mmCIF file of C-alpha atoms in Angstrom:
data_model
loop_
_atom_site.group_PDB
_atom_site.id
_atom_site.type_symbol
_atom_site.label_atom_id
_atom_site.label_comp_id
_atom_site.label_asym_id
_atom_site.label_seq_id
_atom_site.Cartn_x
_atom_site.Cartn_y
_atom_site.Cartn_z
ATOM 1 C CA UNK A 1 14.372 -17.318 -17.937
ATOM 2 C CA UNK A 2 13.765 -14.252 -15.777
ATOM 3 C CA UNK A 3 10.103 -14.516 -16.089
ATOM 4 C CA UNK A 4 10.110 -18.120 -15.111
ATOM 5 C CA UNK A 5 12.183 -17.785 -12.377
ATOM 6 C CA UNK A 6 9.624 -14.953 -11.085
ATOM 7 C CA UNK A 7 6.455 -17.235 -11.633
ATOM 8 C CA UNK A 8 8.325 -20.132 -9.885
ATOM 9 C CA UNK A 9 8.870 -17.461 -7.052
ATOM 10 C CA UNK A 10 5.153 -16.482 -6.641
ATOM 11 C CA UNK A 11 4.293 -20.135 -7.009
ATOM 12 C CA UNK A 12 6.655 -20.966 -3.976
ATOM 13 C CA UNK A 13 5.287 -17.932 -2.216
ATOM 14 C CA UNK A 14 1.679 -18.425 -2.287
ATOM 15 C CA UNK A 15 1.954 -22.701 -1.569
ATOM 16 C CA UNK A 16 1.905 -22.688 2.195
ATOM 17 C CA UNK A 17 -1.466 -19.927 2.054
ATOM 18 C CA UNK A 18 -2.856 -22.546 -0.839
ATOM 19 C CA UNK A 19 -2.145 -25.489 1.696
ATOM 20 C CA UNK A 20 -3.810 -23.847 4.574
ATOM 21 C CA UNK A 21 -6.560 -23.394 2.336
ATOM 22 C CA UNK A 22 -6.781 -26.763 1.483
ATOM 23 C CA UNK A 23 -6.552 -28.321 5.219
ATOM 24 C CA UNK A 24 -9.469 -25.458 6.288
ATOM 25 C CA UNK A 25 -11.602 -26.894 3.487
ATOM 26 C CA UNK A 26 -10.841 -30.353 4.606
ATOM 27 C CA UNK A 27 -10.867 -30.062 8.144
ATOM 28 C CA UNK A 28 -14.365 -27.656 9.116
ATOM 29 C CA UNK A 29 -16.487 -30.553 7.425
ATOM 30 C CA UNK A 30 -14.659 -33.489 9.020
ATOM 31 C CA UNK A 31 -14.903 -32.212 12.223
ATOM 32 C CA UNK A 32 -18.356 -30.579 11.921
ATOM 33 C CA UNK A 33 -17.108 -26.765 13.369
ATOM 34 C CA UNK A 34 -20.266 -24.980 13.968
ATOM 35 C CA UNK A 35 -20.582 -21.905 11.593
ATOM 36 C CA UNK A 36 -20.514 -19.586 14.825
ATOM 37 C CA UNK A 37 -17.354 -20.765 15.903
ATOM 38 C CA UNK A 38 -15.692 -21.028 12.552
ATOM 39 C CA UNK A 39 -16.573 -20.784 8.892
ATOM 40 C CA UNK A 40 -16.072 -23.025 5.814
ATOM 41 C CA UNK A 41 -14.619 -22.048 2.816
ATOM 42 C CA UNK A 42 -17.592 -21.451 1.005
ATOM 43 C CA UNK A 43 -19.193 -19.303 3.353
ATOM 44 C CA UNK A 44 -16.527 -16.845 3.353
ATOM 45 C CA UNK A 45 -16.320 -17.095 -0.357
ATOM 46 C CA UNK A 46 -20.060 -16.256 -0.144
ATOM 47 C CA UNK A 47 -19.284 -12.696 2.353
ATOM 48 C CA UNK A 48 -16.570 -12.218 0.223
ATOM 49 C CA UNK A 49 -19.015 -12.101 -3.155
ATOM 50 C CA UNK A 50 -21.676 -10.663 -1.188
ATOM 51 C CA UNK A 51 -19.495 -7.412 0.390
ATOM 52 C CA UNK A 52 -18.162 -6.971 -3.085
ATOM 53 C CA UNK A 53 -21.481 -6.384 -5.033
ATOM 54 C CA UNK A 54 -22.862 -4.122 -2.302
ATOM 55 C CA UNK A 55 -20.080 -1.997 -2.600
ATOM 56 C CA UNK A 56 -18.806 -2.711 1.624
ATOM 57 C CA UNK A 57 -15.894 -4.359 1.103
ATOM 58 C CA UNK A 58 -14.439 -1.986 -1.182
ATOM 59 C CA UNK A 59 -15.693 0.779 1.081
ATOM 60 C CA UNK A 60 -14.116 -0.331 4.129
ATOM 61 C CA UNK A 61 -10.752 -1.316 2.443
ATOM 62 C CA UNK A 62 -10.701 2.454 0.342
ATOM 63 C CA UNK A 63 -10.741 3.931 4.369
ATOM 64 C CA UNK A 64 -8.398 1.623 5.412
ATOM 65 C CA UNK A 65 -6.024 2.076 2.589
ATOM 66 C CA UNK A 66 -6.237 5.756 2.643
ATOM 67 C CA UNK A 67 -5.563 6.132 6.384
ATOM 68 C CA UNK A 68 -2.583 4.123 6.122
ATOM 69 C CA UNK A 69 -1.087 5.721 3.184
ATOM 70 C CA UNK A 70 -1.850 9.302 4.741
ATOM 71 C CA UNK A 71 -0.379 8.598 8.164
ATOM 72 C CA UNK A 72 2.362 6.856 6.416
ATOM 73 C CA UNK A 73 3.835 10.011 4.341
ATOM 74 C CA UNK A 74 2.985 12.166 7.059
ATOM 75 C CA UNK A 75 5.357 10.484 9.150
ATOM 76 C CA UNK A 76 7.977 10.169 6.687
ATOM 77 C CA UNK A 77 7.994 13.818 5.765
ATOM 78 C CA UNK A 78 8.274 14.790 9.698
ATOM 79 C CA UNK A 79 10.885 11.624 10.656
ATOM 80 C CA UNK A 80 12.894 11.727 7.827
ATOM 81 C CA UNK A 81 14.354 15.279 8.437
ATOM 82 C CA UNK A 82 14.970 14.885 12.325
ATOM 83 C CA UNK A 83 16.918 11.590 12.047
ATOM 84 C CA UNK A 84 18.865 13.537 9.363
ATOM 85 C CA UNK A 85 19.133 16.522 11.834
ATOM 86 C CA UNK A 86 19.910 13.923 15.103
ATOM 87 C CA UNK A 87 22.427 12.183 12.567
ATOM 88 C CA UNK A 88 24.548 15.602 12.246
ATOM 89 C CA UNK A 89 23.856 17.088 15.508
ATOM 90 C CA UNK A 90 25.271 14.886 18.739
ATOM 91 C CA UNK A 91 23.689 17.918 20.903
ATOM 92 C CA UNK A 92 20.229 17.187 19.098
ATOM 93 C CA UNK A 93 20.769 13.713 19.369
ATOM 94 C CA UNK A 94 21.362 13.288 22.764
ATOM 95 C CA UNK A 95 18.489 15.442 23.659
ATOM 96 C CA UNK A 96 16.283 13.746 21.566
ATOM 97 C CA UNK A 97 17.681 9.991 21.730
ATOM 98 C CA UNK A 98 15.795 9.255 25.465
ATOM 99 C CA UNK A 99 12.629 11.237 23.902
ATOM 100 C CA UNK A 100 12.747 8.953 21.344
ATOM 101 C CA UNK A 101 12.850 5.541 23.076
ATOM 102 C CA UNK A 102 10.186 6.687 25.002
ATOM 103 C CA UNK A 103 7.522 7.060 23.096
ATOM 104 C CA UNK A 104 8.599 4.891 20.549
ATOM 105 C CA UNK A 105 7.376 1.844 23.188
ATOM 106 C CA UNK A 106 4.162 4.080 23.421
ATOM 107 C CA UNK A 107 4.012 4.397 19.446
ATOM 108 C CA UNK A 108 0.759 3.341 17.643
ATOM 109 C CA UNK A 109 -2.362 1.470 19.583
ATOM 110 C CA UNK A 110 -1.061 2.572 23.107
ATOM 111 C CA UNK A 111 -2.170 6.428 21.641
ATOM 112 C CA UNK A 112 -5.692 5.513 20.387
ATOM 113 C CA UNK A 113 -7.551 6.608 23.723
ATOM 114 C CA UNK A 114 -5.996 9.929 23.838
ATOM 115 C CA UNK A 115 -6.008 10.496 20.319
ATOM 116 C CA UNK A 116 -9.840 9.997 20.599
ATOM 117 C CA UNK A 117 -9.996 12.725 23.400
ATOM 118 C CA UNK A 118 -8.091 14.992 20.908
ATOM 119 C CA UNK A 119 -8.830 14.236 17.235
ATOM 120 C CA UNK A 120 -12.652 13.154 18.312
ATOM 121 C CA UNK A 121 -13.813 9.791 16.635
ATOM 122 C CA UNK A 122 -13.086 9.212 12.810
ATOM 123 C CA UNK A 123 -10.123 10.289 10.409
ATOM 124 C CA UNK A 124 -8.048 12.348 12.635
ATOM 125 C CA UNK A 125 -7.889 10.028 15.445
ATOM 126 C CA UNK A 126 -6.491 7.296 13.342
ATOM 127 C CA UNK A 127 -4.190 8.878 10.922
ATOM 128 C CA UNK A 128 -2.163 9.929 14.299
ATOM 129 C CA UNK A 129 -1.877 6.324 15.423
ATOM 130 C CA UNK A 130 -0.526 5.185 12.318
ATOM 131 C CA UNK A 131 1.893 8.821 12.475
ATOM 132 C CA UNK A 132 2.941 7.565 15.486
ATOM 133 C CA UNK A 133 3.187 3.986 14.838
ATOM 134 C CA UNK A 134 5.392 4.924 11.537
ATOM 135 C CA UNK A 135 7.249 8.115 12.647
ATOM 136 C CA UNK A 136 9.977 6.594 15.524
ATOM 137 C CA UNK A 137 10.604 3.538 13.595
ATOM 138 C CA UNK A 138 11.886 5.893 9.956
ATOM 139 C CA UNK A 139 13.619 8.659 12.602
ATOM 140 C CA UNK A 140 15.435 6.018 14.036
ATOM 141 C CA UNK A 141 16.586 4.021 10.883
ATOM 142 C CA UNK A 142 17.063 7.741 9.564
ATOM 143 C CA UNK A 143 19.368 8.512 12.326
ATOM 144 C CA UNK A 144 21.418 4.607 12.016
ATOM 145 C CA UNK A 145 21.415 5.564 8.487
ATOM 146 C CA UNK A 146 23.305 9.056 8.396
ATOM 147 C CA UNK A 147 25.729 7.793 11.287
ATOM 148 C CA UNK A 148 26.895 5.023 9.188
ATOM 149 C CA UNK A 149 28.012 7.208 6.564
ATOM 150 C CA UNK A 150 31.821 7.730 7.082
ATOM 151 C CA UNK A 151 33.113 11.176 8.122
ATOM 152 C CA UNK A 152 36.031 10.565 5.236
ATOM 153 C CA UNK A 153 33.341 10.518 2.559
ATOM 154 C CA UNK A 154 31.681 13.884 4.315
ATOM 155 C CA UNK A 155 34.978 15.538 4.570
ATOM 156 C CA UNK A 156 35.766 14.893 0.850
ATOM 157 C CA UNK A 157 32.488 16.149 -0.487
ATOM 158 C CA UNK A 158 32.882 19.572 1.900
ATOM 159 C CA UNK A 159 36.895 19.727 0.547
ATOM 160 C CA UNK A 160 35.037 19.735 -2.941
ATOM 161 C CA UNK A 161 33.214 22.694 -1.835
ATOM 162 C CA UNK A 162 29.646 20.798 -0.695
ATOM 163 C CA UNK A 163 27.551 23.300 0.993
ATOM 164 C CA UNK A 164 24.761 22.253 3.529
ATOM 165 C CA UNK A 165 22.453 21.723 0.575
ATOM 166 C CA UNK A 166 24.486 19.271 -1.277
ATOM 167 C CA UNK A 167 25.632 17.491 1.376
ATOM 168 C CA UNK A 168 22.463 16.758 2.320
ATOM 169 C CA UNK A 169 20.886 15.970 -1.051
ATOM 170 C CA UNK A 170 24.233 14.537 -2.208
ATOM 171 C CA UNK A 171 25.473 12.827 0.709
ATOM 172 C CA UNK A 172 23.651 12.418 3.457
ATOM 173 C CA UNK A 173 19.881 11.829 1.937
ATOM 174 C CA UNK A 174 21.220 9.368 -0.532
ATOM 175 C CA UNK A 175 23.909 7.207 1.769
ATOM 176 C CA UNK A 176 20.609 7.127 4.311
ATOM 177 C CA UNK A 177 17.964 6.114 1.902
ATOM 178 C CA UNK A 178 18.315 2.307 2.708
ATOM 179 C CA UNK A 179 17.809 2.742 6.107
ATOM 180 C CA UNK A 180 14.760 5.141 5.418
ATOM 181 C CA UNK A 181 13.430 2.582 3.359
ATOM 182 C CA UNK A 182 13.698 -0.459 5.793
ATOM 183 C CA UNK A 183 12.509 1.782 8.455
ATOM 184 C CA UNK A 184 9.080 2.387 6.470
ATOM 185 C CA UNK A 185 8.671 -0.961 5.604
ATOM 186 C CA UNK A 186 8.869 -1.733 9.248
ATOM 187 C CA UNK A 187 6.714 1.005 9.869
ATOM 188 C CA UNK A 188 3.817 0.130 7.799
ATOM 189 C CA UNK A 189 3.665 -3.388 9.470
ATOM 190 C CA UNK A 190 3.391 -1.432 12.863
ATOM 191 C CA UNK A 191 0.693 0.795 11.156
ATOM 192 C CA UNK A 192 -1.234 -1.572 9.830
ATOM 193 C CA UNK A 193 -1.654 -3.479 13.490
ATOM 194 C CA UNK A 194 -2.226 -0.081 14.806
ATOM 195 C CA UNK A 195 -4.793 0.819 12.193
ATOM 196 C CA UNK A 196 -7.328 -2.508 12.663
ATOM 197 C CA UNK A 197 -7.070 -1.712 16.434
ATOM 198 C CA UNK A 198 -8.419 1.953 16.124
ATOM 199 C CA UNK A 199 -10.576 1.460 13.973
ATOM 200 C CA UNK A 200 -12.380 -1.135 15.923
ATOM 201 C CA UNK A 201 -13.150 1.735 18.441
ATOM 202 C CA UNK A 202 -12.565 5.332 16.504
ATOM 203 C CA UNK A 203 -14.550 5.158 13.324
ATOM 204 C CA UNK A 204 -17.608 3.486 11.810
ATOM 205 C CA UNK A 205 -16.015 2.330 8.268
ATOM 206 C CA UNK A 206 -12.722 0.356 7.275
ATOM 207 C CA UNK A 207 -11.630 -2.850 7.966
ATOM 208 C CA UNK A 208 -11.037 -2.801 11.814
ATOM 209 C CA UNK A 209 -14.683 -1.730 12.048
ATOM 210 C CA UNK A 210 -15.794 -4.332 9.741
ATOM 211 C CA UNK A 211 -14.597 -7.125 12.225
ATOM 212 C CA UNK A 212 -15.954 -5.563 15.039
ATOM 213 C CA UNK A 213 -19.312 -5.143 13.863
ATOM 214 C CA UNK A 214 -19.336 -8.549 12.450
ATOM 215 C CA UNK A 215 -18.535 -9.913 15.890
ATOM 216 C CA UNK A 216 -21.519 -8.910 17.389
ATOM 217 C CA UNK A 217 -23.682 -10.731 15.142
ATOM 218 C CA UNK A 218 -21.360 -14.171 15.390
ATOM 219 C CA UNK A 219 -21.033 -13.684 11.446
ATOM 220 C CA UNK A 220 -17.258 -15.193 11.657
ATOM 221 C CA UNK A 221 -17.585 -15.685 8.280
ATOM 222 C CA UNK A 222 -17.170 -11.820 7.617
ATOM 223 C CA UNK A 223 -14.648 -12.331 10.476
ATOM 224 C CA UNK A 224 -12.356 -14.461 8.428
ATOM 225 C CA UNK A 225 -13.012 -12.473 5.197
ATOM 226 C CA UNK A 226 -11.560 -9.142 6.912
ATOM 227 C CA UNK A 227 -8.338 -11.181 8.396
ATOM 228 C CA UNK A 228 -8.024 -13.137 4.811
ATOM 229 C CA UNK A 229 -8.230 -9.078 3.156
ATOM 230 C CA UNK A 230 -5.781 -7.211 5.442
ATOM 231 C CA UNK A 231 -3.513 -10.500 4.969
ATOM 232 C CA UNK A 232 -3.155 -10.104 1.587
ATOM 233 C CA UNK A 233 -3.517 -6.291 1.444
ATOM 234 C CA UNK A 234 -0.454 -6.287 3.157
ATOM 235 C CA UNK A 235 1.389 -8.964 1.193
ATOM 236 C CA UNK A 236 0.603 -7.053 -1.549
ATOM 237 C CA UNK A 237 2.029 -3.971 -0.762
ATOM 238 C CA UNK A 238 4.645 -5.772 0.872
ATOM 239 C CA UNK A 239 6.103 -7.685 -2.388
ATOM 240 C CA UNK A 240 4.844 -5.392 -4.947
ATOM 241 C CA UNK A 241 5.792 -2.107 -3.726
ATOM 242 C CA UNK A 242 8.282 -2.429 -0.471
ATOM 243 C CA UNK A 243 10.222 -4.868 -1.441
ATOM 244 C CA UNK A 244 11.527 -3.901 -5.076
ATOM 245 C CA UNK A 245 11.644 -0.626 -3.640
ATOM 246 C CA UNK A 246 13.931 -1.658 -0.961
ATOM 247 C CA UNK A 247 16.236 -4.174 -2.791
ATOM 248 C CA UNK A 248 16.082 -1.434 -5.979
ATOM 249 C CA UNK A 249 17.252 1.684 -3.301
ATOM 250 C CA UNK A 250 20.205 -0.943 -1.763
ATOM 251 C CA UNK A 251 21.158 -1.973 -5.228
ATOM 252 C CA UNK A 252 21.485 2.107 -6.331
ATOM 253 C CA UNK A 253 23.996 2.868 -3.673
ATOM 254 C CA UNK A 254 26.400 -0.469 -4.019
ATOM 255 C CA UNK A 255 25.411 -2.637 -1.192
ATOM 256 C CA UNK A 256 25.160 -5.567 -2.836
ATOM 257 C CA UNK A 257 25.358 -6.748 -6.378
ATOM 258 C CA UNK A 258 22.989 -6.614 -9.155
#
């Protein structure tokens, strides 16, 4: 029954993209869409098959992936420890708190010229947009996190003779770790947005650069290929990896029911 009800899920989940599909293949031919404005089915199926023997697609999606994931736990190593330190500390956190809501409307592709000036063009300059598109989001959900924890449940783990350690491993890690989750998840949309901007201008492999390149030549099949990939790139790490991660992390700590 539980693998049924999972199939039926996917089936119900991937209808509306197989729809789409269905009305692009339908509609291009009717209406005659020059290739340069947009592409039928089959030529993107043709890029696609094409990019994947010469070894490009995989290329550019390896650099993608591996920007994203490195900016990503970057961020999360730095964020999660000052929202836990802002969480404890009202003297850090109103310092901090006005820092924090200002950059955070600067965070990811508002950094990308200055992180070119610093970081030069290539690996360095993009792994900080993603930092920054990633980091604000988890400190803040880290910080919402720890303050909802209630001071009864800290003062009965110190009365039990919690030091600093435990009550952060214990208490305050744990009772935050939904947050910290959602806040990533969150993130990673930002950094994937911020990642196909900068890499249109800071690098000469990945997806973002794919797109660009492919503009110049009016190849919008190649166009559509790179949207169709970081589409389901992200629904795949979205569903498969996010999600269960967040609903498992919610379930742990009592939230809601299993």
């Amino acid at each position: 029954m539980e693998r049924t009800s999972r199939i039926s899920a996917a089936l119900i989940f991937i209808a509306p993209l197989a729809v789409l599909v269905a009305l692009w293949a339908i509609i291009v031919p009717v209406l005659e869409v020059r290739p340069q404005i947009f592409p039928s089915v089959a030529a993107v199926g043709k890029a696609g098959l094409e990019s994947l023997i010469d070894g490009s697609l995989v290329r550019h999606v390896m650099a993608s992936v591996s920007r994203v994931a490195i900016g990503t736990v970057l961020a999360v190593l730095v964020a999660v420890p000052l929202g836990i330190l802002m969480g404890v500390s009202r003297g850090v956190s109103a310092f901090l708190t006005p820092l924090m809501r200002f950059f955070s409307v600067l965070a990811g592709i508002a950094w990308i010229p200055i992180a070119t000036l610093w970081f030069g063009y290539g690996f360095g300059a993009i792994v900080f947009v993603i930092f920054n598109a990633v980091f604000f989001v988890v400190a803040y959900n880290t910080l919402l996190g720890v303050s909802t924890i209630p001071m009864t449940l800290r003062h009965a783990a110190a009365s039990l003779g919690a030091g600093r350690r435990a009550m952060l491993t214990d208490v305050l890690l744990p009772g935050a770790l939904p947050n910290i989750v959602t806040g990533v998840r969150t993130g990673l949309g930002f950094a994937w947005r911020g990642l196909i901007a900068a890499e249109m201008i800071a690098t000469d492999v990945g997806l973002g650069y794919m797109l660009f390149v492919a503009r110049d030549f009016y190849q919008t099949e190649v166009i559509v290929l790179g949207m169709i990939v970081i589409g389901t790139l992200w629904l795949l790490i979205d569903r498969l990896l996010l999600v269960p991660l967040e609903r498992a992390t919610i379930e742990r700590w009592g939230l809601v029911s299993t």
